[in-house]
Coordinates of C-alpha atoms and ligand atoms in Angstrom, one line a residue:
M28 CA 35.8 4.2 -12.0
K29 CA 34.6 6.3 -9.1
Q30 CA 33.8 4.4 -6.0
Q31 CA 31.3 4.9 -3.3
K32 CA 30.3 3.3 0.2
C33 CA 27.2 2.9 1.9
D34 CA 25.2 0.2 4.2
L35 CA 22.6 -0.9 1.9
L36 CA 22.2 -0.3 -2.0
V37 CA 18.7 -0.9 -3.3
I38 CA 18.3 -1.2 -7.3
G39 CA 15.1 0.3 -8.5
A40 CA 12.9 3.2 -7.2
G41 CA 9.4 1.6 -7.2
A42 CA 7.2 0.7 -4.1
G43 CA 9.3 -2.2 -3.3
G44 CA 12.7 -0.3 -3.4
L45 CA 11.6 2.9 -1.6
T46 CA 9.8 1.1 1.0
A47 CA 12.9 -1.1 1.8
A48 CA 15.0 2.3 1.6
L49 CA 12.7 4.0 4.0
R50 CA 12.8 1.3 6.5
A51 CA 16.9 1.1 6.4
A52 CA 17.1 4.9 6.7
D53 CA 14.7 5.0 9.3
A54 CA 16.9 2.7 11.6
G55 CA 20.0 4.9 10.8
L56 CA 21.6 3.2 7.9
D57 CA 23.3 5.0 5.1
V58 CA 21.2 4.0 2.0
V59 CA 21.7 4.3 -1.6
V60 CA 18.9 3.8 -4.3
A61 CA 20.2 3.1 -7.6
E62 CA 17.4 4.2 -10.5
K63 CA 17.9 3.4 -14.0
D64 CA 15.2 5.9 -15.6
E65 CA 15.4 9.9 -15.5
Y66 CA 12.3 9.3 -13.2
F67 CA 11.7 7.6 -9.8
G68 CA 8.5 5.9 -9.0
G69 CA 8.5 3.1 -11.5
A70 CA 5.4 1.2 -12.5
T71 CA 4.3 2.0 -9.1
A72 CA 3.9 5.8 -9.9
R73 CA 1.7 5.0 -13.0
S74 CA -0.7 2.3 -11.1
A75 CA -3.8 2.7 -9.1
G76 CA -1.9 2.3 -5.9
G77 CA -4.2 -0.2 -4.3
I78 CA -2.4 -2.2 -1.6
W79 CA -3.7 -5.6 -0.6
I80 CA -2.9 -6.3 3.1
P81 CA -5.0 -8.8 4.8
C82 CA -5.8 -7.9 8.7
N83 CA -4.9 -4.4 8.0
P84 CA -5.5 -2.1 10.9
H85 CA -7.7 0.5 8.9
A86 CA -10.3 -2.2 8.1
A87 CA -10.3 -3.5 11.6
A88 CA -11.3 0.0 12.9
M89 CA -14.1 0.0 10.5
G90 CA -15.6 -3.3 11.6
G91 CA -13.6 -5.7 9.2
Q92 CA -13.9 -9.1 10.3
D93 CA -10.7 -10.5 8.6
S94 CA -8.5 -13.0 10.5
R95 CA -5.2 -14.6 10.1
E96 CA -6.6 -17.9 9.4
K97 CA -8.9 -16.7 6.9
A98 CA -6.2 -15.0 4.9
L99 CA -4.0 -18.3 5.3
T100 CA -7.0 -20.1 3.9
Y101 CA -7.6 -18.0 1.0
F102 CA -3.8 -18.1 0.1
R103 CA -4.0 -21.8 0.1
N104 CA -7.0 -22.4 -1.9
Q105 CA -5.8 -19.8 -4.5
A106 CA -2.3 -21.0 -4.7
G107 CA -3.1 -24.6 -4.8
P108 CA 0.1 -26.7 -5.0
R109 CA 2.2 -23.6 -5.4
F110 CA 1.4 -22.4 -1.9
D111 CA 4.5 -21.5 0.4
P112 CA 3.4 -21.4 4.1
Q113 CA 6.7 -19.9 4.9
T114 CA 6.5 -16.6 2.6
V115 CA 2.8 -16.3 3.0
S116 CA 3.0 -16.2 6.9
A117 CA 5.9 -13.6 6.4
F118 CA 3.6 -11.6 4.4
L119 CA 0.5 -11.8 6.6
D120 CA 2.7 -11.5 9.9
N121 CA 4.7 -8.5 8.4
G122 CA 2.1 -6.6 5.8
P123 CA 0.1 -4.8 9.0
E124 CA 3.4 -3.9 10.5
M125 CA 4.6 -2.5 7.2
L126 CA 1.5 -0.5 7.1
K127 CA 1.9 1.2 10.2
F128 CA 5.5 1.9 9.8
V129 CA 5.0 3.6 6.6
E130 CA 2.1 5.7 8.0
R131 CA 4.6 6.6 11.0
A132 CA 7.7 7.5 8.9
S133 CA 5.9 9.2 5.9
T134 CA 3.1 11.6 5.2
L135 CA 1.3 9.0 3.6
R136 CA -2.3 7.9 4.8
F137 CA -4.2 5.0 3.4
A138 CA -8.0 4.3 3.3
A139 CA -9.4 0.9 3.4
A140 CA -12.1 0.4 0.5
M141 CA -14.4 -1.4 2.4
G142 CA -16.5 -3.8 0.2
Y143 CA -14.0 -4.0 -2.5
G144 CA -14.0 -7.9 -2.7
D145 CA -11.0 -9.9 -3.2
Y146 CA -11.0 -10.9 -7.0
H147 CA -12.2 -14.4 -5.9
C148 CA -14.0 -13.4 -2.6
E149 CA -16.6 -16.1 -3.0
A150 CA -13.9 -18.6 -2.6
P151 CA -12.8 -20.1 0.9
G152 CA -11.3 -17.4 3.0
G153 CA -12.1 -14.5 0.7
E154 CA -12.8 -11.1 2.1
T155 CA -14.0 -7.5 1.3
S156 CA -11.8 -5.4 3.4
R157 CA -8.1 -6.0 2.5
V158 CA -7.6 -3.4 -0.2
L159 CA -6.2 0.0 0.9
F160 CA -5.6 3.1 -1.4
P161 CA -3.3 6.1 -0.6
Q162 CA -5.2 9.3 0.2
P163 CA -4.6 12.2 -2.1
W164 CA -0.8 13.6 -1.3
D165 CA 0.2 17.1 -1.7
G166 CA 3.1 17.0 -4.5
A167 CA 4.6 20.1 -3.2
E168 CA 6.0 18.3 -0.1
L169 CA 8.5 16.9 -2.8
D170 CA 9.8 20.6 -3.8
Q171 CA 12.3 20.4 -6.5
D172 CA 12.2 16.7 -6.7
L173 CA 8.6 16.7 -7.8
K174 CA 10.1 16.9 -11.4
R175 CA 11.9 13.7 -11.0
L176 CA 8.6 11.7 -10.0
R177 CA 7.6 9.6 -13.0
P178 CA 4.3 11.2 -14.3
M179 CA 0.8 9.4 -13.9
L180 CA -0.6 7.9 -17.2
R181 CA -2.3 10.6 -19.3
R182 CA -5.3 8.7 -19.5
A183 CA -5.9 8.6 -15.7
Q184 CA -6.0 12.3 -15.7
F185 CA -8.8 14.8 -16.8
L186 CA -7.2 18.2 -17.7
G187 CA -4.3 17.4 -15.6
I188 CA -6.1 16.2 -12.6
Q189 CA -5.3 12.8 -11.3
I190 CA -8.2 10.5 -11.0
S191 CA -8.0 7.8 -8.4
V192 CA -10.1 4.6 -8.4
L193 CA -12.1 6.0 -5.7
D194 CA -12.9 9.2 -7.9
V195 CA -13.8 7.5 -11.2
G196 CA -17.4 7.1 -10.3
L197 CA -17.9 10.6 -9.4
F198 CA -16.1 11.8 -12.5
M199 CA -17.9 9.5 -14.9
S200 CA -21.3 10.5 -13.6
A201 CA -20.8 14.3 -13.5
G202 CA -22.6 14.7 -16.7
R203 CA -26.0 13.6 -14.8
K204 CA -25.8 14.0 -11.2
L205 CA -25.4 17.3 -9.5
G206 CA -23.3 16.2 -6.6
S207 CA -20.8 14.5 -8.9
A208 CA -20.8 17.6 -11.3
A209 CA -19.9 19.8 -7.8
Y210 CA -16.9 17.3 -6.9
V211 CA -15.7 17.8 -10.4
F212 CA -16.0 21.6 -10.2
G213 CA -14.2 21.8 -7.0
S214 CA -11.2 19.5 -8.5
M215 CA -11.1 22.0 -11.4
L216 CA -10.8 25.1 -9.1
R217 CA -8.0 23.2 -7.0
R218 CA -6.2 22.4 -10.2
L219 CA -6.5 26.0 -11.2
R220 CA -5.0 27.3 -7.7
D221 CA -2.1 24.6 -8.1
Q222 CA -1.5 26.0 -11.8
F223 CA -0.5 29.6 -10.4
R224 CA 1.1 28.0 -7.2
A225 CA 3.1 25.5 -9.1
G226 CA 2.5 25.5 -12.9
R227 CA 0.9 21.9 -12.6
S228 CA -1.4 19.9 -10.3
L229 CA -0.2 19.1 -6.8
R230 CA -3.0 16.8 -5.7
L231 CA -1.4 13.2 -6.4
T232 CA -3.6 10.4 -6.2
G233 CA -3.1 6.4 -6.4
G234 CA 0.2 4.9 -7.4
N235 CA 1.8 8.6 -8.0
A236 CA 0.8 9.5 -4.3
L237 CA 2.5 6.3 -3.1
A238 CA 5.5 6.7 -5.1
A239 CA 5.9 10.4 -4.3
G240 CA 5.1 9.9 -0.4
L241 CA 7.7 7.2 -0.1
A242 CA 10.4 9.2 -2.1
A243 CA 9.8 12.0 -0.1
A244 CA 10.1 10.4 3.2
C245 CA 13.2 8.6 1.9
L246 CA 14.8 11.9 1.0
R247 CA 14.0 13.5 4.3
N248 CA 15.7 10.5 6.0
G249 CA 18.9 11.2 4.0
V250 CA 18.6 8.4 1.2
K251 CA 20.3 9.3 -1.9
I252 CA 18.2 8.5 -4.8
L253 CA 20.4 8.4 -7.9
T254 CA 18.5 8.8 -11.1
S255 CA 19.5 7.8 -14.6
A256 CA 21.8 5.6 -12.8
P257 CA 21.3 1.8 -14.1
A258 CA 22.9 -0.9 -12.2
R259 CA 24.8 -3.1 -14.8
R260 CA 26.2 -6.0 -12.5
L261 CA 26.5 -7.1 -9.1
L262 CA 29.9 -7.2 -7.3
H263 CA 30.7 -9.9 -4.8
E264 CA 33.6 -10.8 -2.1
G265 CA 33.7 -14.7 -2.7
N266 CA 30.0 -15.9 -2.5
R267 CA 28.7 -12.7 -0.8
V268 CA 27.0 -10.0 -2.8
S269 CA 29.0 -6.7 -1.8
G270 CA 27.7 -3.9 -4.1
A271 CA 27.2 -3.1 -7.9
V272 CA 28.4 -1.3 -11.0
L273 CA 26.2 1.5 -12.0
D274 CA 26.4 3.7 -14.9
S275 CA 25.8 7.3 -14.0
L276 CA 26.0 10.7 -16.1
D277 CA 29.4 11.2 -14.6
G278 CA 30.5 7.6 -16.0
Q279 CA 30.8 4.3 -14.0
L280 CA 30.1 4.1 -10.3
H281 CA 31.3 1.3 -8.1
I282 CA 29.3 1.1 -5.1
E283 CA 30.2 -1.2 -2.1
A284 CA 27.4 -1.9 0.2
R285 CA 28.3 -3.1 3.7
Y286 CA 25.2 -5.2 4.4
G287 CA 23.6 -6.0 1.0
V288 CA 22.0 -5.2 -2.2
I289 CA 18.2 -5.6 -2.6
L290 CA 16.9 -6.2 -6.2
C291 CA 13.5 -4.1 -6.8
T292 CA 13.9 -3.7 -10.7
G293 CA 10.1 -4.3 -11.3
G294 CA 10.3 -7.6 -13.2
Y295 CA 10.5 -8.6 -16.9
A296 CA 7.4 -6.9 -18.5
H297 CA 9.6 -5.5 -21.2
D298 CA 11.8 -8.7 -21.7
A299 CA 10.1 -10.0 -24.8
G300 CA 12.2 -12.9 -25.0
R301 CA 11.7 -14.1 -21.5
R302 CA 8.0 -12.9 -21.7
A303 CA 7.4 -15.3 -24.7
E304 CA 9.2 -17.8 -23.0
T305 CA 7.4 -17.9 -19.9
L306 CA 3.9 -17.2 -21.6
P307 CA 4.1 -18.3 -25.2
A308 CA 0.3 -17.7 -25.6
I309 CA 0.7 -13.8 -25.4
A310 CA 3.5 -14.2 -28.2
R311 CA 0.9 -15.5 -30.7
S312 CA 0.1 -11.6 -30.8
A313 CA 2.6 -9.9 -32.9
E314 CA 2.0 -6.5 -30.7
S315 CA 3.4 -5.8 -27.3
W316 CA 0.8 -4.3 -25.3
S317 CA 1.8 -3.2 -22.0
L318 CA 1.5 0.0 -19.5
Y319 CA 4.6 -0.8 -17.8
P320 CA 7.6 1.6 -18.1
Y321 CA 10.3 0.3 -20.8
G322 CA 13.1 0.4 -17.9
S323 CA 11.7 -2.8 -16.3
N324 CA 13.1 -5.1 -18.8
G325 CA 14.4 -7.8 -16.6
D326 CA 17.9 -6.5 -15.4
G327 CA 17.1 -7.5 -11.7
I328 CA 16.6 -11.0 -12.8
R329 CA 19.7 -11.3 -15.0
M330 CA 22.0 -9.8 -12.4
G331 CA 20.5 -12.2 -9.9
E332 CA 20.9 -15.2 -12.4
A333 CA 24.5 -14.2 -13.0
V334 CA 25.3 -14.6 -9.2
G335 CA 23.5 -18.2 -9.0
A336 CA 20.0 -17.2 -8.2
L337 CA 17.0 -19.1 -9.0
F338 CA 14.4 -18.0 -11.6
D339 CA 11.1 -19.4 -10.5
C340 CA 8.5 -19.5 -13.4
D341 CA 6.5 -22.4 -11.7
M342 CA 3.5 -20.0 -11.9
A343 CA -0.1 -20.6 -12.7
H344 CA 0.3 -17.5 -14.8
P345 CA 3.7 -16.1 -15.3
V346 CA 2.4 -12.8 -16.3
A347 CA -0.1 -10.6 -14.9
L348 CA -2.9 -9.7 -17.7
A349 CA -5.3 -7.2 -18.4
P350 CA -7.5 -6.6 -21.5
M351 CA -5.8 -3.5 -23.5
T352 CA -7.0 -1.4 -26.3
R353 CA -4.8 0.7 -28.5
L354 CA -5.0 3.8 -30.8
A355 CA -2.7 5.9 -32.9
A356 CA -1.1 8.6 -31.1
G357 CA 1.0 10.2 -33.9
E358 CA 3.0 8.9 -36.9
G359 CA 4.0 5.3 -36.3
V360 CA 3.1 5.9 -32.5
M361 CA 0.5 3.5 -30.4
E362 CA -0.8 4.4 -27.3
V363 CA -1.9 1.4 -25.3
S364 CA -5.0 2.2 -22.8
P365 CA -6.4 -0.5 -20.4
L366 CA -10.1 -1.4 -20.0
F367 CA -10.1 -1.4 -16.5
F368 CA -13.8 -0.3 -15.8
F369 CA -17.4 -0.9 -16.6
R370 CA -16.3 -4.1 -18.6
G371 CA -19.1 -5.9 -16.6
A372 CA -21.6 -3.2 -16.9
P373 CA -25.4 -3.5 -18.2
G374 CA -25.2 -3.4 -22.0
V375 CA -21.6 -4.2 -22.4
I376 CA -20.4 -7.8 -23.4
S377 CA -17.0 -9.2 -24.6
V378 CA -17.0 -11.6 -27.7
T379 CA -14.3 -13.5 -30.0
R380 CA -14.2 -13.4 -33.7
D381 CA -16.9 -15.9 -33.8
G382 CA -19.0 -13.6 -32.1
K383 CA -19.3 -15.7 -29.1
R384 CA -18.8 -14.7 -25.1
F385 CA -15.9 -16.2 -23.5
V386 CA -15.9 -15.2 -19.9
N387 CA -18.0 -13.6 -17.1
E388 CA -17.1 -10.0 -18.0
A389 CA -17.5 -8.6 -14.5
R390 CA -14.6 -10.8 -13.2
S391 CA -11.0 -9.2 -12.8
Y392 CA -9.2 -8.0 -15.7
H393 CA -6.6 -10.7 -15.5
D394 CA -9.4 -13.5 -15.4
W395 CA -10.9 -11.7 -18.5
S396 CA -7.6 -12.1 -20.1
V397 CA -7.0 -15.8 -19.2
G398 CA -10.5 -16.8 -20.5
L399 CA -9.8 -15.0 -23.8
L400 CA -6.3 -17.0 -24.1
A401 CA -8.2 -20.3 -23.2
A402 CA -11.2 -19.5 -25.8
T403 CA -8.6 -18.4 -28.7
A404 CA -5.9 -21.4 -28.1
G405 CA -3.6 -21.6 -31.3
E406 CA -5.2 -18.4 -32.7
E407 CA -4.4 -14.5 -32.1
P408 CA -6.1 -13.7 -28.7
V409 CA -8.4 -11.0 -29.9
A410 CA -11.5 -9.7 -28.5
W411 CA -14.2 -6.9 -29.0
V412 CA -15.8 -5.3 -26.2
V413 CA -19.4 -4.7 -27.5
C414 CA -22.1 -2.2 -26.2
D415 CA -25.1 -0.5 -27.1
H416 CA -25.8 3.5 -27.2
R417 CA -27.2 4.0 -23.9
A418 CA -24.1 1.8 -22.2
I419 CA -21.6 3.9 -24.3
R420 CA -23.1 7.2 -23.1
R421 CA -23.6 6.2 -19.6
Y422 CA -20.1 4.4 -18.9
G423 CA -17.8 5.1 -21.7
L424 CA -15.6 2.5 -23.5
G425 CA -12.1 2.3 -22.8
I426 CA -10.9 5.9 -23.6
V427 CA -14.1 7.1 -24.7
K428 CA -15.9 9.1 -22.1
P429 CA -19.4 9.2 -21.2
A430 CA -22.0 11.8 -22.3
P431 CA -21.8 15.0 -22.8
F432 CA -18.3 13.8 -24.2
P433 CA -18.6 12.9 -27.9
V434 CA -18.3 9.8 -29.6
R435 CA -17.7 11.1 -33.0
P436 CA -13.7 11.6 -32.7
H437 CA -13.1 8.0 -31.6
L438 CA -15.0 6.9 -34.8
R439 CA -13.0 9.0 -36.6
S440 CA -9.7 7.9 -35.3
G441 CA -10.4 4.4 -35.8
Y442 CA -10.4 3.4 -32.0
L443 CA -14.0 2.7 -32.3
T444 CA -16.2 0.7 -34.6
T445 CA -19.7 1.1 -35.0
G446 CA -23.2 0.0 -36.9
C447 CA -26.8 0.7 -36.8
T448 CA -27.5 -3.1 -36.3
L449 CA -25.5 -5.6 -34.6
G450 CA -24.9 -7.2 -38.1
D451 CA -23.6 -4.0 -39.5
L452 CA -21.4 -3.6 -36.5
A453 CA -20.1 -7.3 -36.8
R454 CA -19.2 -6.6 -40.6
S455 CA -17.1 -3.4 -39.8
A456 CA -15.4 -5.0 -37.0
G457 CA -14.6 -8.3 -38.6
I458 CA -16.7 -10.3 -36.3
D459 CA -19.1 -13.2 -37.5
P460 CA -22.4 -11.2 -37.7
D461 CA -24.4 -14.4 -37.2
G462 CA -22.7 -15.5 -34.3
L463 CA -22.8 -11.8 -32.4
E464 CA -26.7 -11.6 -33.3
R465 CA -27.3 -15.3 -31.8
T466 CA -25.1 -14.2 -28.7
V467 CA -26.7 -10.9 -28.2
S468 CA -30.1 -12.2 -28.8
E469 CA -29.8 -15.1 -25.9
F470 CA -28.0 -12.5 -23.6
N471 CA -30.6 -10.3 -23.9
E472 CA -33.5 -12.6 -23.3
A473 CA -32.2 -13.3 -19.4
A474 CA -30.6 -10.1 -19.0
R475 CA -33.7 -8.4 -19.2
L476 CA -34.4 -10.2 -15.9
G477 CA -30.9 -9.3 -14.5
R478 CA -29.8 -12.9 -15.1
D479 CA -26.7 -14.4 -17.2
P480 CA -27.2 -18.0 -17.2
Q481 CA -24.2 -18.7 -19.3
F482 CA -21.5 -17.0 -16.9
G483 CA -23.5 -15.9 -13.9
R484 CA -22.3 -12.4 -14.0
G485 CA -23.2 -10.1 -10.9
S486 CA -22.8 -12.7 -8.2
T487 CA -20.1 -11.6 -6.3
A488 CA -19.2 -8.7 -4.0
Y489 CA -16.1 -8.0 -6.4
E490 CA -18.1 -8.4 -9.7
M491 CA -20.6 -5.3 -8.2
V492 CA -17.3 -3.0 -8.3
N493 CA -17.3 -3.6 -12.4
G494 CA -21.3 -2.9 -12.6
D495 CA -23.3 0.0 -12.0
P496 CA -24.7 0.1 -8.6
E497 CA -27.8 2.1 -9.6
H498 CA -29.0 -0.6 -12.1
R499 CA -31.5 -3.2 -11.0
P500 CA -32.1 -5.8 -10.3
N501 CA -28.6 -6.9 -11.2
P502 CA -26.1 -4.1 -11.3
C503 CA -23.9 -6.1 -13.9
V504 CA -26.5 -7.3 -16.2
G505 CA -28.6 -5.4 -18.7
P506 CA -29.7 -6.2 -22.5
L507 CA -27.8 -4.4 -25.6
D508 CA -30.9 -3.1 -27.3
K509 CA -30.7 0.3 -28.3
G510 CA -28.7 1.2 -31.5
P511 CA -26.3 2.0 -33.0
Y512 CA -24.0 -0.4 -31.4
Y513 CA -20.2 0.0 -30.6
A514 CA -17.2 -2.0 -30.4
V515 CA -13.5 -1.8 -29.3
R516 CA -10.8 -4.1 -30.1
A517 CA -8.9 -5.6 -27.1
L518 CA -5.9 -8.0 -26.5
P519 CA -4.6 -9.4 -23.3
G520 CA -1.7 -7.0 -22.3
C521 CA 1.0 -7.3 -19.8
L522 CA 0.1 -5.5 -16.4
G523 CA 3.4 -6.9 -14.7
T524 CA 4.9 -10.3 -14.1
F525 CA 4.6 -13.0 -11.5
A526 CA 7.7 -15.2 -12.1
G527 CA 10.7 -13.8 -10.8
L528 CA 13.7 -14.7 -8.4
K529 CA 13.0 -17.2 -5.7
G530 CA 13.1 -15.4 -2.1
D531 CA 12.7 -16.9 1.2
E532 CA 10.8 -15.8 4.1
N533 CA 13.4 -13.0 5.1
A534 CA 13.4 -11.6 1.4
R535 CA 16.8 -13.4 0.6
V536 CA 17.2 -14.6 -2.8
V537 CA 18.0 -18.3 -3.0
D538 CA 20.1 -20.6 -5.4
A539 CA 19.0 -23.6 -7.2
D540 CA 19.5 -25.8 -3.8
G541 CA 17.5 -23.3 -1.9
S542 CA 20.2 -21.7 0.0
P543 CA 20.3 -18.0 0.5
I544 CA 22.8 -15.9 -1.3
P545 CA 24.4 -13.7 1.3
G546 CA 24.2 -10.1 1.0
L547 CA 21.2 -10.5 -1.9
Y548 CA 17.8 -9.6 -1.3
V549 CA 14.7 -9.2 -3.6
A550 CA 11.3 -7.4 -3.5
G551 CA 8.7 -6.3 -5.8
N552 CA 8.3 -8.0 -9.2
D553 CA 11.7 -9.2 -9.2
M554 CA 10.4 -11.6 -6.7
A555 CA 8.6 -14.9 -7.7
S556 CA 5.0 -13.9 -6.6
I557 CA 3.9 -15.4 -3.3
T558 CA 0.3 -16.0 -5.0
G559 CA 1.5 -18.7 -7.0
G560 CA 1.0 -16.6 -10.3
D561 CA -2.5 -15.7 -10.1
Y562 CA -4.2 -12.1 -9.5
I563 CA -5.8 -13.1 -6.5
A564 CA -7.0 -9.3 -5.4
G565 CA -6.6 -5.9 -6.3
G566 CA -3.2 -4.8 -4.8
C567 CA -1.7 -8.1 -4.6
T568 CA 1.5 -6.9 -6.1
L569 CA 2.0 -3.8 -4.4
G570 CA 1.2 -5.0 -1.1
P571 CA 3.6 -7.9 -1.1
A572 CA 6.3 -5.6 -2.9
M573 CA 6.1 -3.1 -0.1
T574 CA 6.0 -5.9 2.8
F575 CA 9.1 -7.8 1.2
G576 CA 11.1 -4.6 1.0
F577 CA 10.2 -3.9 4.7
I578 CA 11.2 -7.4 5.5
A579 CA 14.4 -7.0 3.6
A580 CA 15.2 -4.0 5.2
N581 CA 14.5 -5.6 8.5
H582 CA 16.9 -8.4 8.1
V583 CA 19.6 -6.1 6.9
I584 CA 19.0 -4.0 10.1
R585 CA 19.5 -7.1 12.2
R586 CA 23.0 -7.7 10.3
H587 CA 23.9 -4.1 11.1
K588 CA 23.2 -4.6 14.8
E589 CA 24.9 -7.9 14.8
P590 CA 27.8 -7.3 12.1
E591 CA 29.3 -11.1 13.2
A592 CA 26.1 -12.4 11.4
V593 CA 27.4 -11.2 7.8
H594 CA 30.5 -13.3 8.3
A595 CA 28.2 -16.3 9.7
D596 CA 26.1 -16.2 6.7
S597 CA 28.8 -16.2 4.2
A598 CA 30.7 -19.1 5.9
Q599 CA 27.5 -21.1 6.2
H600 CA 26.6 -20.7 2.5
A601 CA 30.3 -21.8 1.6
V602 CA 30.0 -25.1 3.2
Q603 CA 26.4 -26.1 1.8
Ligands
LIG5 C1 -1.8 0.9 -14.9 C2 -1.4 0.1 -13.9 C3 -2.1 0.2 -12.8 C4 -1.7 -1.0 -11.6 N1 -2.4 -1.0 -10.4 C5 -2.1 -1.6 -9.6 C6 -2.7 -1.6 -8.3 O1 -3.4 -0.6 -8.0 N2 -2.3 -2.3 -7.2 C7 -1.2 -3.2 -7.3 O2 -0.9 -4.2 -6.7 N3 -0.7 -3.3 -8.6 C8 -1.0 -2.5 -9.4 N4 -0.2 -2.4 -11.0 C9 1.1 -3.3 -10.9 C10 2.1 -2.3 -10.2 O3 2.4 -1.3 -10.5 C11 3.4 -3.0 -9.8 O4 3.3 -4.6 -9.5 C12 4.5 -2.5 -8.9 O5 4.5 -1.3 -9.1 C13 5.5 -3.5 -8.9 O6 6.3 -2.6 -8.0 P1 8.2 -2.6 -8.0 O7 8.6 -2.0 -6.9 O8 8.5 -4.2 -8.1 O9 8.7 -2.1 -9.4 P2 8.3 -0.8 -10.3 O10 7.6 0.2 -9.4 O11 8.3 -0.8 -11.7 O12 9.8 0.2 -9.9 C14 11.0 -0.9 -10.5 C15 11.8 0.4 -10.9 O13 13.4 -0.3 -11.1 C16 13.8 0.6 -12.0 N5 14.9 -0.1 -12.6 C17 14.9 -1.3 -13.7 N6 16.0 -1.7 -14.2 C18 17.1 -1.1 -13.5 C19 18.4 -1.0 -13.4 N7 19.1 -2.0 -14.0 N8 19.0 -0.2 -12.3 C20 18.1 0.7 -11.5 N9 16.9 0.6 -11.6 C21 16.2 -0.3 -12.5 C22 12.7 0.9 -13.2 O14 13.1 1.9 -13.9 C23 11.6 1.3 -12.2 O15 11.7 2.7 -11.8 C24 -0.6 -1.5 -11.7 C25 0.3 -1.5 -13.1 C26 0.1 -0.7 -13.9 C27 0.8 -0.5 -15.2

């Protein structure tokens, strides 16, 4: 077995792991990142890249009115009995520092999405200035390592152009607005230039930009990012974690890490057993619908448990959920695609098999899914997102793009169902026709006045993001009255996991007694969520992932500066 030594070993190369590695390397530590996949970037590189940082300096510079007290109130209110003041305070105190650090140590720059509300921004402490997105980043900076970056999801691209959350509105309205068409045309010219320069698009956006920018800064600071190098088990000296055994293309590698190991393997989205155990409702569906890369199947959690770590699944919802649609993508292959946008737009509703609405569709994808699970208790959690012809041409539906793109190919593929009347549509889709007709008739009556008496759709700043800002009087509400009608089948899919290893305010992994396991840290989805298991804001997984990566590295750096503390840690744990 080959041997290697370093100061810090990070397992997993997503946002959590790369932020930790960058912080430690910037302080002069010798850092190795072990990545299981042939690509680095993890789910982060597929994500929208939104990071949630309360009291962030960019929002403050733009007149944001957030405060630490307000953010604490929001956490306390949202996490309820699971509110942990220590870890939440550590996040609030370190988040803005982490952001400043990343902008100093890398070429990444972030922009505050002012007006983009917390998912429950109407609740006490809620705000509309806490989400940031990475600005587009030039992939040429990664040079040859660009090949090792996990590609963005195909459906988040148009002709190879990566579309960020901030671009979506422009791309969707290019068929009817001159300004948007000019923007798309400019993007296509840039894409063409990149094709000649590098054989691919170099303008990276969202989570792809985030992962790329962090990895490039790590590599510049001497971090060794080993890809195709899955960690198999942790090594320990007495009770102190001292490294790990990896598989690599050259055989097994034994890495000794002087100051510790950080687990950042992205949680257990693809550990079907643990997922079913922690969220039996999702197991009612025979199908596994997740956009997560297959590598995140709970390795970090299992390795932690093997050395005594506590798996904390006391969460409101152990799994983060989003509505997913599926389509055949070749023989025996199904492609999963999320319904992130325009669920709550005018002329669009969601119904269960009995034709009834079950949720305020303009609320977050997670709330939509939780609403569906509650409405279908004991049955398969299936819904149909239904719209009229005007809505599908204006907003699209799932993978169906708005006009001028044709609808017909999606009818032929079976992705979309249609009917000249609501009754026809319901019969083709397998929805109760009377139920659907009754629901739409009641919905339309109030919708013509811009109201939704059943669920109050369009009443918060966040809901507006899921509507159409040009629609009056309510951007989220309009009738379905222009046939033909369309429906796409959707199920709650896994967008990541909230349950994970219990970490303390220094990102140290703790055991069943609450004592830190010396030398072992955790960040990202391997760590039990500090939200108590609710999707409280866009970016509330990546923001804490990066912040606890930063916190873990800071703790390691302190140990590096005071080596005697390493021994003190071990001795203290031994007597507890
Ligand atoms: C489509 C989509 C959009 C999203 N948008 C957002 C968003 O805008 N904001 C937000 O906050 N969240 C978003 N999320 C969720 C977010 O992507 C994840 O919560 C986040 O990426 C988790 O970061 P991480 O560092 O924990 O793990 P990851 O980024 O998943 O990285 C973990 C890495 O560990 C590797 N690994 C696994 N096992 C091993 C092993 N044994 N040895 C070595 N390496 C291993 C994996 O291969 C992977 O590369 C989105 C998710 C999806 C799917």
